[in-house]
Coordinates of C-alpha atoms in Angstrom, one line a residue:
Chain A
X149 CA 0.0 0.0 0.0
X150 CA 3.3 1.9 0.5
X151 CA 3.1 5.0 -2.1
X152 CA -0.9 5.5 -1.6
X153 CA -1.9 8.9 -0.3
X154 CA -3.6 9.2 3.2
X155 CA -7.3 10.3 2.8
X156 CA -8.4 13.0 4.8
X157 CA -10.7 11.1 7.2
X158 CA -7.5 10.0 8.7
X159 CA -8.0 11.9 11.3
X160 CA -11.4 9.3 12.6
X161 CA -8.4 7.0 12.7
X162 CA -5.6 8.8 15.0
X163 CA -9.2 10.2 16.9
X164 CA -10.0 6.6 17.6
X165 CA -6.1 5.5 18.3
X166 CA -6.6 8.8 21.1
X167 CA -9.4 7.9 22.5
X168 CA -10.7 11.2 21.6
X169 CA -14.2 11.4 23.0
X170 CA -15.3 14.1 20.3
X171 CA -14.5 11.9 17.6
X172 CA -15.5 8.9 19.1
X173 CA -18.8 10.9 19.6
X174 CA -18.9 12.4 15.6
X175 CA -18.3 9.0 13.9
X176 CA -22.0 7.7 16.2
X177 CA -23.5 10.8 15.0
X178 CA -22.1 10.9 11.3
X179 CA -21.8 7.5 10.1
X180 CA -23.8 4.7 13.0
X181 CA -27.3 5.4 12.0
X182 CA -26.7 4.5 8.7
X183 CA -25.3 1.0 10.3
X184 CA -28.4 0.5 12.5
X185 CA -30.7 1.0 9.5
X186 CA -28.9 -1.2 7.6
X187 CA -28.7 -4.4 10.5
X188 CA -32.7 -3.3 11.1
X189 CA -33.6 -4.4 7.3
X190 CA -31.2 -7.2 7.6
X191 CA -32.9 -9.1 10.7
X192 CA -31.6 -7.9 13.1
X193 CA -32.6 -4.9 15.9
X194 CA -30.3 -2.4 17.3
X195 CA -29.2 -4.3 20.3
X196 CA -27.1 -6.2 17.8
X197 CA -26.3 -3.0 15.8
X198 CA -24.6 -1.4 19.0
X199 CA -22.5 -4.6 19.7
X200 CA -21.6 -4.9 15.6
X201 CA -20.5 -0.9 15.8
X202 CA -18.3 -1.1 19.1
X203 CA -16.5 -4.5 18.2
X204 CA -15.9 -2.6 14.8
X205 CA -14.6 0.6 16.1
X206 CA -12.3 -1.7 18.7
X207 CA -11.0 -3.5 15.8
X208 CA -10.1 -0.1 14.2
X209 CA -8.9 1.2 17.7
X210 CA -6.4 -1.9 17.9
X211 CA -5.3 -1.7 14.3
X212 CA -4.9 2.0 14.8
X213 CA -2.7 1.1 17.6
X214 CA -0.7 -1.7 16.5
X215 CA 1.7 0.2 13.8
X216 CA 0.8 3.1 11.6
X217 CA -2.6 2.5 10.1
X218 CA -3.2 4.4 7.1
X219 CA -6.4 5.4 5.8
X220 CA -6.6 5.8 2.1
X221 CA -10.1 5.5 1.6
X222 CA -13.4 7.3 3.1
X223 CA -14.1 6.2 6.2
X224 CA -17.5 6.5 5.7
X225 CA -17.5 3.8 3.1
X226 CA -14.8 2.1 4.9
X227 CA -16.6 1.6 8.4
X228 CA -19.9 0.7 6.9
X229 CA -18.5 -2.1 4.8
X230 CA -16.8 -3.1 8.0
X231 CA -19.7 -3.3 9.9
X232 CA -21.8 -5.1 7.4
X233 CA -19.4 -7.7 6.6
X234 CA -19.8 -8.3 10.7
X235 CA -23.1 -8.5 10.5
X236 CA -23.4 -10.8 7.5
X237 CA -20.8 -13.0 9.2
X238 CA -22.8 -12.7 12.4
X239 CA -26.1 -13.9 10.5
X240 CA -24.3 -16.9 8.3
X241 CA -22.6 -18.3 11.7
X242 CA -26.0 -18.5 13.9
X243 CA -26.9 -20.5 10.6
X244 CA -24.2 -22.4 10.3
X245 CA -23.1 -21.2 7.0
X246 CA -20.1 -19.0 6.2
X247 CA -20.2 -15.3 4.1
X248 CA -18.4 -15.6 0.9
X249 CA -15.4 -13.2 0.8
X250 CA -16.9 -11.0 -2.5
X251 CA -20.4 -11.0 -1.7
X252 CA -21.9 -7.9 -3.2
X253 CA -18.5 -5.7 -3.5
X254 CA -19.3 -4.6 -7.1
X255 CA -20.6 -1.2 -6.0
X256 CA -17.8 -0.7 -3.4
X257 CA -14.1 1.0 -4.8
X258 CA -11.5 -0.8 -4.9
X259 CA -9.6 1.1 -2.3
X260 CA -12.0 0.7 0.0
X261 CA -12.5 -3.2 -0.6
X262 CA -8.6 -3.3 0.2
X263 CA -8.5 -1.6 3.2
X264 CA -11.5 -3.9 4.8
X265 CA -9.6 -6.5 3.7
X266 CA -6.6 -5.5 5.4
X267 CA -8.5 -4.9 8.6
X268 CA -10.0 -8.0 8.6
X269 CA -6.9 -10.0 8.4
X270 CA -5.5 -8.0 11.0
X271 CA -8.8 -8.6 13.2
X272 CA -8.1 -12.4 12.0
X273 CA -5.1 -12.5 13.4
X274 CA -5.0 -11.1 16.6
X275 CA -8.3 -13.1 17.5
X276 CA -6.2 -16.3 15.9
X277 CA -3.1 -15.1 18.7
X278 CA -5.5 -14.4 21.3
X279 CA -6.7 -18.0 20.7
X280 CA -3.5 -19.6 20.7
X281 CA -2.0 -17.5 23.9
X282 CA -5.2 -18.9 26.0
X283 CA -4.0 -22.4 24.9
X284 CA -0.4 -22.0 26.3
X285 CA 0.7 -23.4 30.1
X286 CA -0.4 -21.4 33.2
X287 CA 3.5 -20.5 33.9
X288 CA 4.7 -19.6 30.3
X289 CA 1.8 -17.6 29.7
X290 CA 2.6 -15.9 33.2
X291 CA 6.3 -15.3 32.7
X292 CA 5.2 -13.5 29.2
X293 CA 2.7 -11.7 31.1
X294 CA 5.1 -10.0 33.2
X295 CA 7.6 -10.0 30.2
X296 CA 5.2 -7.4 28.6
X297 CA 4.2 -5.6 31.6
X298 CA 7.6 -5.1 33.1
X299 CA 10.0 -3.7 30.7
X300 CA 13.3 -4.8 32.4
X301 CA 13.8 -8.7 32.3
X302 CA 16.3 -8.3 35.7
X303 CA 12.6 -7.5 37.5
X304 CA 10.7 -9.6 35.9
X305 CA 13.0 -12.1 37.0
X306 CA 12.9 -10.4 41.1
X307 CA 9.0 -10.8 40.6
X308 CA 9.2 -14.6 39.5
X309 CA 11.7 -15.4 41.6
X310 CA 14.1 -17.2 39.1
X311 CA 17.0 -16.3 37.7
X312 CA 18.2 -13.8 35.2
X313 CA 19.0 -15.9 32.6
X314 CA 16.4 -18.5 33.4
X315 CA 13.4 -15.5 32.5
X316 CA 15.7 -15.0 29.7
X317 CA 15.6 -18.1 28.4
X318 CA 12.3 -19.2 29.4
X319 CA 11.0 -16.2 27.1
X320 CA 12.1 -17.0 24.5
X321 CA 11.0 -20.7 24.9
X322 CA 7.4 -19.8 25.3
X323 CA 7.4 -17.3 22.5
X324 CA 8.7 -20.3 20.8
X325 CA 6.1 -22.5 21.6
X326 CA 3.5 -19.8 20.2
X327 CA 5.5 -19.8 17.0
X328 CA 5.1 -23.6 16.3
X329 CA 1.3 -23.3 17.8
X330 CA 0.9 -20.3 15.1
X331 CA 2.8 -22.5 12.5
X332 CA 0.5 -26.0 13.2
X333 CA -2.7 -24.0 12.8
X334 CA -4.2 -24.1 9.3
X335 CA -6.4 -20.9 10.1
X336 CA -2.8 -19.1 10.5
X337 CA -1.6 -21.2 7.0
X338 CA -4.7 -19.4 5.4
X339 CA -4.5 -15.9 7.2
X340 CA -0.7 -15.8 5.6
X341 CA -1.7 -17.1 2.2
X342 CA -3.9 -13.9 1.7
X343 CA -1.3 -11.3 2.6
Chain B
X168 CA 12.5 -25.4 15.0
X169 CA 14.6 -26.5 18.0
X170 CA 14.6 -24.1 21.3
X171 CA 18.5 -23.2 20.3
X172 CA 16.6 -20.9 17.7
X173 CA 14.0 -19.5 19.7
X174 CA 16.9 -18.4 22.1
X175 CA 19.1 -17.0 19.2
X176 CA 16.1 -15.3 17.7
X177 CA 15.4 -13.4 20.7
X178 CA 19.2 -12.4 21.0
X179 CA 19.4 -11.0 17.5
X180 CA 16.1 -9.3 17.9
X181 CA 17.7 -7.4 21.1
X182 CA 20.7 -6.9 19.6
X183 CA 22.9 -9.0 21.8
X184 CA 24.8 -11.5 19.2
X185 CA 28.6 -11.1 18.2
X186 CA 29.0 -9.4 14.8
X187 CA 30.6 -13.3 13.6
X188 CA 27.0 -14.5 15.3
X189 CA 24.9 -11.9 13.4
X190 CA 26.1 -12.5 10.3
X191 CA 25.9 -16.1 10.6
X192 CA 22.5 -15.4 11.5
X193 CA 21.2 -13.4 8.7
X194 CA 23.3 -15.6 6.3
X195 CA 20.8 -18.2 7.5
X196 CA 18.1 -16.2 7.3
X197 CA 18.8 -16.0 3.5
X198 CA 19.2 -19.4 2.6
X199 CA 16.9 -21.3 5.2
X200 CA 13.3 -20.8 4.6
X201 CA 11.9 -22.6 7.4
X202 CA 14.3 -20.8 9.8
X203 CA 13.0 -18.0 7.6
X204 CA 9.4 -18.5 8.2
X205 CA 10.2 -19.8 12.2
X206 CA 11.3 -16.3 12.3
X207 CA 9.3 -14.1 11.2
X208 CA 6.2 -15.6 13.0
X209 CA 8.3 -15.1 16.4
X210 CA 8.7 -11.6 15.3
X211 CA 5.1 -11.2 14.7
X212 CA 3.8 -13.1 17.8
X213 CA 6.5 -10.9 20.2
X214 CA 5.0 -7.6 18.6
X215 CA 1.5 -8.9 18.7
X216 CA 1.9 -9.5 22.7
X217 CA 3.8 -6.3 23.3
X218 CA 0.9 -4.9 21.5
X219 CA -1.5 -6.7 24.0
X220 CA 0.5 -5.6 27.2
X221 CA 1.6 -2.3 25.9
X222 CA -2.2 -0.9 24.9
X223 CA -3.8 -2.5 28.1
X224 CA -4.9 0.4 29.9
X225 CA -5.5 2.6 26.8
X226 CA -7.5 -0.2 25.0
X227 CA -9.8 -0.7 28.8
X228 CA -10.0 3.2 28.6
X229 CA -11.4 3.1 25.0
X230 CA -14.1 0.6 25.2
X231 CA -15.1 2.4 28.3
X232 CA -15.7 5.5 27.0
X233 CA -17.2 3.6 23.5
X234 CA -19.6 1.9 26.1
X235 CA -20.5 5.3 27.4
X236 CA -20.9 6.9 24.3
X237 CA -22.6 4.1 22.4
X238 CA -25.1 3.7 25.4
X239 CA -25.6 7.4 24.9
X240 CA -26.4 7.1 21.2
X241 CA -28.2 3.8 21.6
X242 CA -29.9 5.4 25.2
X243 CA -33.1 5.9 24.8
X244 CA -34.0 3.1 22.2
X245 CA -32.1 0.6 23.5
X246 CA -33.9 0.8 27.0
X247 CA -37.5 1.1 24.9
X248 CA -36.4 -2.2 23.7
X249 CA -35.4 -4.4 26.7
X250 CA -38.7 -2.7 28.5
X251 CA -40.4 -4.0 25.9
X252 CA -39.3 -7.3 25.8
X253 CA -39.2 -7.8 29.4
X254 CA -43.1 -6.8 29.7
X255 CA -43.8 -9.5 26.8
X256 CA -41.9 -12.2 27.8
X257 CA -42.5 -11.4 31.2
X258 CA -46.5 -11.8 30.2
X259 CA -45.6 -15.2 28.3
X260 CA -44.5 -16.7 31.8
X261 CA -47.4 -15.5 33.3
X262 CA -49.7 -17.0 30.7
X263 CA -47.7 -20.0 31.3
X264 CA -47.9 -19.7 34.7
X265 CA -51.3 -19.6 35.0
X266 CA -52.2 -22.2 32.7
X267 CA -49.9 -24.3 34.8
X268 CA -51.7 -23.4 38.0
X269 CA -54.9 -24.0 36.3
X270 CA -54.1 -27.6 35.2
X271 CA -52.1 -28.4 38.8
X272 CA -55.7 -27.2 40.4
X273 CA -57.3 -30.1 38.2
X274 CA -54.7 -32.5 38.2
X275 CA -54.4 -31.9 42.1
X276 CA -58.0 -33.3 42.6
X277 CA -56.9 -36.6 41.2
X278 CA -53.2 -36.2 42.6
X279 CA -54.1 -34.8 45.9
X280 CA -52.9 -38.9 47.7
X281 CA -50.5 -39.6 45.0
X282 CA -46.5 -39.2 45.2
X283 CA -45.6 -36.7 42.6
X284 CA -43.8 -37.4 39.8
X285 CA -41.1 -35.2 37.5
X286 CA -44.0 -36.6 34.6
X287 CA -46.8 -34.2 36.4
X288 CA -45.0 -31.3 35.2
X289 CA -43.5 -31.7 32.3
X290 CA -46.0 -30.2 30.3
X291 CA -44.4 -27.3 28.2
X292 CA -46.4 -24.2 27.3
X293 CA -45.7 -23.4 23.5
X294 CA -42.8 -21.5 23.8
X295 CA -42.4 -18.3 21.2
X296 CA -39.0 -17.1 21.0
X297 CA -39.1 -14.7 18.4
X298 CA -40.8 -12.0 19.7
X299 CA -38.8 -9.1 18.9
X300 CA -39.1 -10.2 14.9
X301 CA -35.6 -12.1 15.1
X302 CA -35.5 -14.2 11.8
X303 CA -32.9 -15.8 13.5
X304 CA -33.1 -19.6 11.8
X305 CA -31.4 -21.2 14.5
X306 CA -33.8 -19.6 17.2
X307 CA -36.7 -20.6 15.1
X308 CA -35.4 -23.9 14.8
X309 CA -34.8 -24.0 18.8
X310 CA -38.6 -23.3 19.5
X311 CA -40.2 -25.7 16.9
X312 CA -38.2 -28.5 18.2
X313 CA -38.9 -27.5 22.0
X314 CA -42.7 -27.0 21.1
X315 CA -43.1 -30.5 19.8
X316 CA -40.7 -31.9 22.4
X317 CA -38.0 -33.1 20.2
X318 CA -36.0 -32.6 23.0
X319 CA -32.6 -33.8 21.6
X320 CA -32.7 -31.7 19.0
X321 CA -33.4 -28.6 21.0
X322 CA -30.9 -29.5 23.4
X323 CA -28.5 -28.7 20.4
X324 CA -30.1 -25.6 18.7
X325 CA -30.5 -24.1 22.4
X326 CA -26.5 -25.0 22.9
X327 CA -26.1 -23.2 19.9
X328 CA -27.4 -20.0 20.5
X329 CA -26.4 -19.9 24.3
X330 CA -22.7 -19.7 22.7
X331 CA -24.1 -17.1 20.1
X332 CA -26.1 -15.4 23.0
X333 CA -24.4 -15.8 25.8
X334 CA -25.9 -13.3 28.0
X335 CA -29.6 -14.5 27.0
X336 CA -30.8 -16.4 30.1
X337 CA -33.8 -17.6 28.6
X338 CA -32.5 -19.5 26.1
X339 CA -30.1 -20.9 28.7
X340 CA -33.2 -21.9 31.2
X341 CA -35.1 -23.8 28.2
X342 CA -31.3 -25.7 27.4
X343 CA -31.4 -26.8 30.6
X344 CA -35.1 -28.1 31.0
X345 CA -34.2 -30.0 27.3
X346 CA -30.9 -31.7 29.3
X347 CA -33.2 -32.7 31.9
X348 CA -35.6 -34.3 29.9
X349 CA -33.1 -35.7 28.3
X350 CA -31.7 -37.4 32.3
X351 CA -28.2 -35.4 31.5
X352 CA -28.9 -34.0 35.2
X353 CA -25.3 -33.4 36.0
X354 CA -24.6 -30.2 33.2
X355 CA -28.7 -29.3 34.1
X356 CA -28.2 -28.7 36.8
X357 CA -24.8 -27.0 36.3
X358 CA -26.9 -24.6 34.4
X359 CA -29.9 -24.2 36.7
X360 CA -27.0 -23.2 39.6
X361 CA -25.4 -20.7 37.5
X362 CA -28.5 -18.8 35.9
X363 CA -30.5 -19.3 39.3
X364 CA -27.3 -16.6 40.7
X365 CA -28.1 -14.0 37.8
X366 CA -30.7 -11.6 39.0
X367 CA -32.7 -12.1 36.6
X368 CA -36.7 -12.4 35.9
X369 CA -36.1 -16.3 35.4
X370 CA -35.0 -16.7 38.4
X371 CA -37.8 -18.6 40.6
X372 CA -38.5 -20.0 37.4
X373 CA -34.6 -21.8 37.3
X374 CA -35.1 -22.4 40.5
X375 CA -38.5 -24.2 40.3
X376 CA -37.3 -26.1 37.1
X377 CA -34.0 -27.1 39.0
X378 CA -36.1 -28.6 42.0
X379 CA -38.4 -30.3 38.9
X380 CA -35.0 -32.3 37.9
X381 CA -33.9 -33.3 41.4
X382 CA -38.1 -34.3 41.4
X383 CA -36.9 -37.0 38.4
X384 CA -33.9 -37.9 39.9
X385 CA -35.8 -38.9 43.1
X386 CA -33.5 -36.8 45.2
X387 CA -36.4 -35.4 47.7
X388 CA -34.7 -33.7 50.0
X389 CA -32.9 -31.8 46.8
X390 CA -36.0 -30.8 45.6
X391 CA -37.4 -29.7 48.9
X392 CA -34.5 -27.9 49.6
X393 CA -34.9 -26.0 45.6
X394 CA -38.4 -25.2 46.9
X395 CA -37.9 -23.8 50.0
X396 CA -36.1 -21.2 48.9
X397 CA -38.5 -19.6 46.4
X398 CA -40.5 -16.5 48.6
X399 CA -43.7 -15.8 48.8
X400 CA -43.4 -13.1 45.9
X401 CA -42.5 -15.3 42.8
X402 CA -44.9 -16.7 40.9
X403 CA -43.6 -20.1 41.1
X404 CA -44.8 -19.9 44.6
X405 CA -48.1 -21.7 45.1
X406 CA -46.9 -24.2 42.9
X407 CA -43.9 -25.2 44.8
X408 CA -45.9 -24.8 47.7
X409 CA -47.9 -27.3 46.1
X410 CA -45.5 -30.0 45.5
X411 CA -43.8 -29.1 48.7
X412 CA -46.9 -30.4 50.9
X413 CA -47.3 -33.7 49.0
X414 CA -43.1 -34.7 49.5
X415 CA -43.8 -34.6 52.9

């Protein structure tokens, strides 16, 4: 996406990233009820529309936050495709069937096809880590916990009561065991094949 | 990838090899794909959990202030909505209720010197799920098979859609009536326990249907126990009132 130039609405992206409660509150006043109509024709009621619109705008949030997310699109266009896609998913799942990738793009630009794309590997992904961090040992994933939270590995290791060079080692062990979890699981085999 | 490479990865990602070590690194890096590929999903798994441990507190701070603005937008309508639903559903029960208290006062005539049996009150009233105009297949399959007590298949519908709705305590009460017709007591009444603790206007009604499954597992003092509990002010009351006085 490298040379593409940023699109203006940017700015609901580093708002979001802020936590800026004035943009937060702009995008529910600009761009939501146009969501909630849309879920209301599509079966479902705006209970659901809320929880579609806030799981969307913390998938943005965490994108946002993760490395430099670029807009190049309208975010208008953008966050309602978003949102729908959810909801589409949402109603395929309860009946057991899964959304086709394409359905119904042909009136949506390209650029903003690619960008939903991108954020919904990214979502993908982290909910694929997530997954596979819950499935790793009660210590490991403590001693990574920790890792994280404490920036110097010399009081992580005071808090654990080990070693220096055991926390050291032990690190990179159970980031290791997340890499051959992530490598084992064919959802992550398919996540890489479309980026 | 054996745990030699995790350990060297995470040396040459802080920097700590030799220069003879680095380059012998990266030369592998080159012409091993596998160390390649180990490598780069190590890379993106550490940045992905410094990501997760880094953003904590902002991440809990936005969805906070989301929930507070989103409740704001959504205010009004959304509390239309559960008021609504409540007072329907809430009338369905009663319905139920009182059809249930009218057939106990007949069948009580011909009961009145009989022990009481889990198969005096497992009679159902329809049960109509899709009251807010859900076209929700799975919940319409969930009723159907409930209402003509295909039990085993509404044990799985209403499985289903207590993992899509997880917050939805009805759906979780009638899952739990279909296990118990179905003599899988043990995760019943797992469910009965759990949903009976949530203040919700089920409540009595879990508890009632929770005695009802100790009733068919014979345990009397279990189901005595269930029924004691329910107060005066539920409207499962004179019911378990009911079968109270005939297990002793």
């Amino acid at each position: 996406m490298g040379d593409k130039k940023v699109h203006a609405d940017q700015k609901y992206i580093d708002g979001l990233a802020q936590n800026n409660s004035f943009i937060v509150q702009a995008i529910y006043d600009k761009f939501v009820p146009k969501v909630i109509n849309y879920i209301r024709q599509n079966s479902g009621d705006s209970d659901r529309a809320q929880d579609v619109v806030q799981e969307v705008l913390v998938t943005i949030f965490n994108q946002a936050k993760d490395k430099g997310f670029q807009l190049t699109c309208p975010f208008d266009a953008y966050f309602f495709l978003l949102c729908k896609r959810r909801w589409l998913n949402e109603l395929k799942k309860s009946s057991n069937k899964k959304v086709t990738i394409n359905e119904e793009t042909v009136s949506t630009s390209e650029p903003v096809q690619e960008m939903v794309f991108e954020t919904e590997i990214f979502d993908e992904k982290q909910t694929l880590f997530d997954e596979i961090f819950t499935q790793l040992g009660k210590a490991c994933k403590e001693l990574l916990a920790k890792t994280f939270q404490i920036k110097s590995m010399e009081e992580v290791a005071k808090a654990l009561g080990v070693s220096y060079a055991y926390a050291r080692k032990k690190k990179s062990l159970c980031i290791g065991q997340l890499t051959k979890m992530a490598q084992e699981s064919p959802q992550f085999a398919k996540i890489k094949s479309l980026y | 990838m054996e745990e030699q490479n995790y350990i060297q990865f995470e040396a040459y990602l802080f920097e700590e090899l030799t220069q003879e070590e680095t380059n012998a690194f990266e030369l592998q890096l080159q012409n091993d794909k596998e160390f390649q590929e180990s490598f780069e999903t190590y890379k993106e798994f550490s940045s992905f959990l410094e990501n997760k441990y880094k953003n904590e507190s902002a991440r809990n701070d936005f969805k906070e202030n989301l929930k507070n603005i989103s409740e704001k937008h959504f205010g009004t309508r959304k509390t239309e909505t559960k008021i609504e639903t409540k007072v329907v559903r809430f009338k369905a029960w009663q319905y139920a209720i009182a059809a249930s208290v009218l057939l106990l006062i007949g069948v009580t005539i011909f009961q009145q010197f009989s022990t009481p049996s889990f198969g005096d009150y497992n009679q159902y009233d329809t049960v109509s799920l899709t009251l807010r105009g859900d076209q929700d297949e799975l919940i319409q399959k969930a009723e159907t098979a409930f209402n003509v007590r295909d039990f085993k298949n509404a044990e799985l519908y209403f499985d289903n859609l207590t993992d899509v709705y997880s917050e939805n305590i009805e759906y979780q009460l009638y899952h739990a009536i279909s296990l118990v017709e179905l003599d899988f007591f043990d995760e019943a009444d797992a469910v009965f326990g759990r949903i009976s603790e949530a203040n919700s206007v089920y409540r009595y009604e879990t508890v009632w249907r929770h005695a009802l499954s100790k009733l068919k597992q014979e345990d009397v003092a279990g189901c005595s126990a269930l029924l004691e509990i329910i107060p005066q002010e539920a409207e499962v009351y004179k019911k378990a009132q009911k079968l109270l006085k005939k297990l002793n």
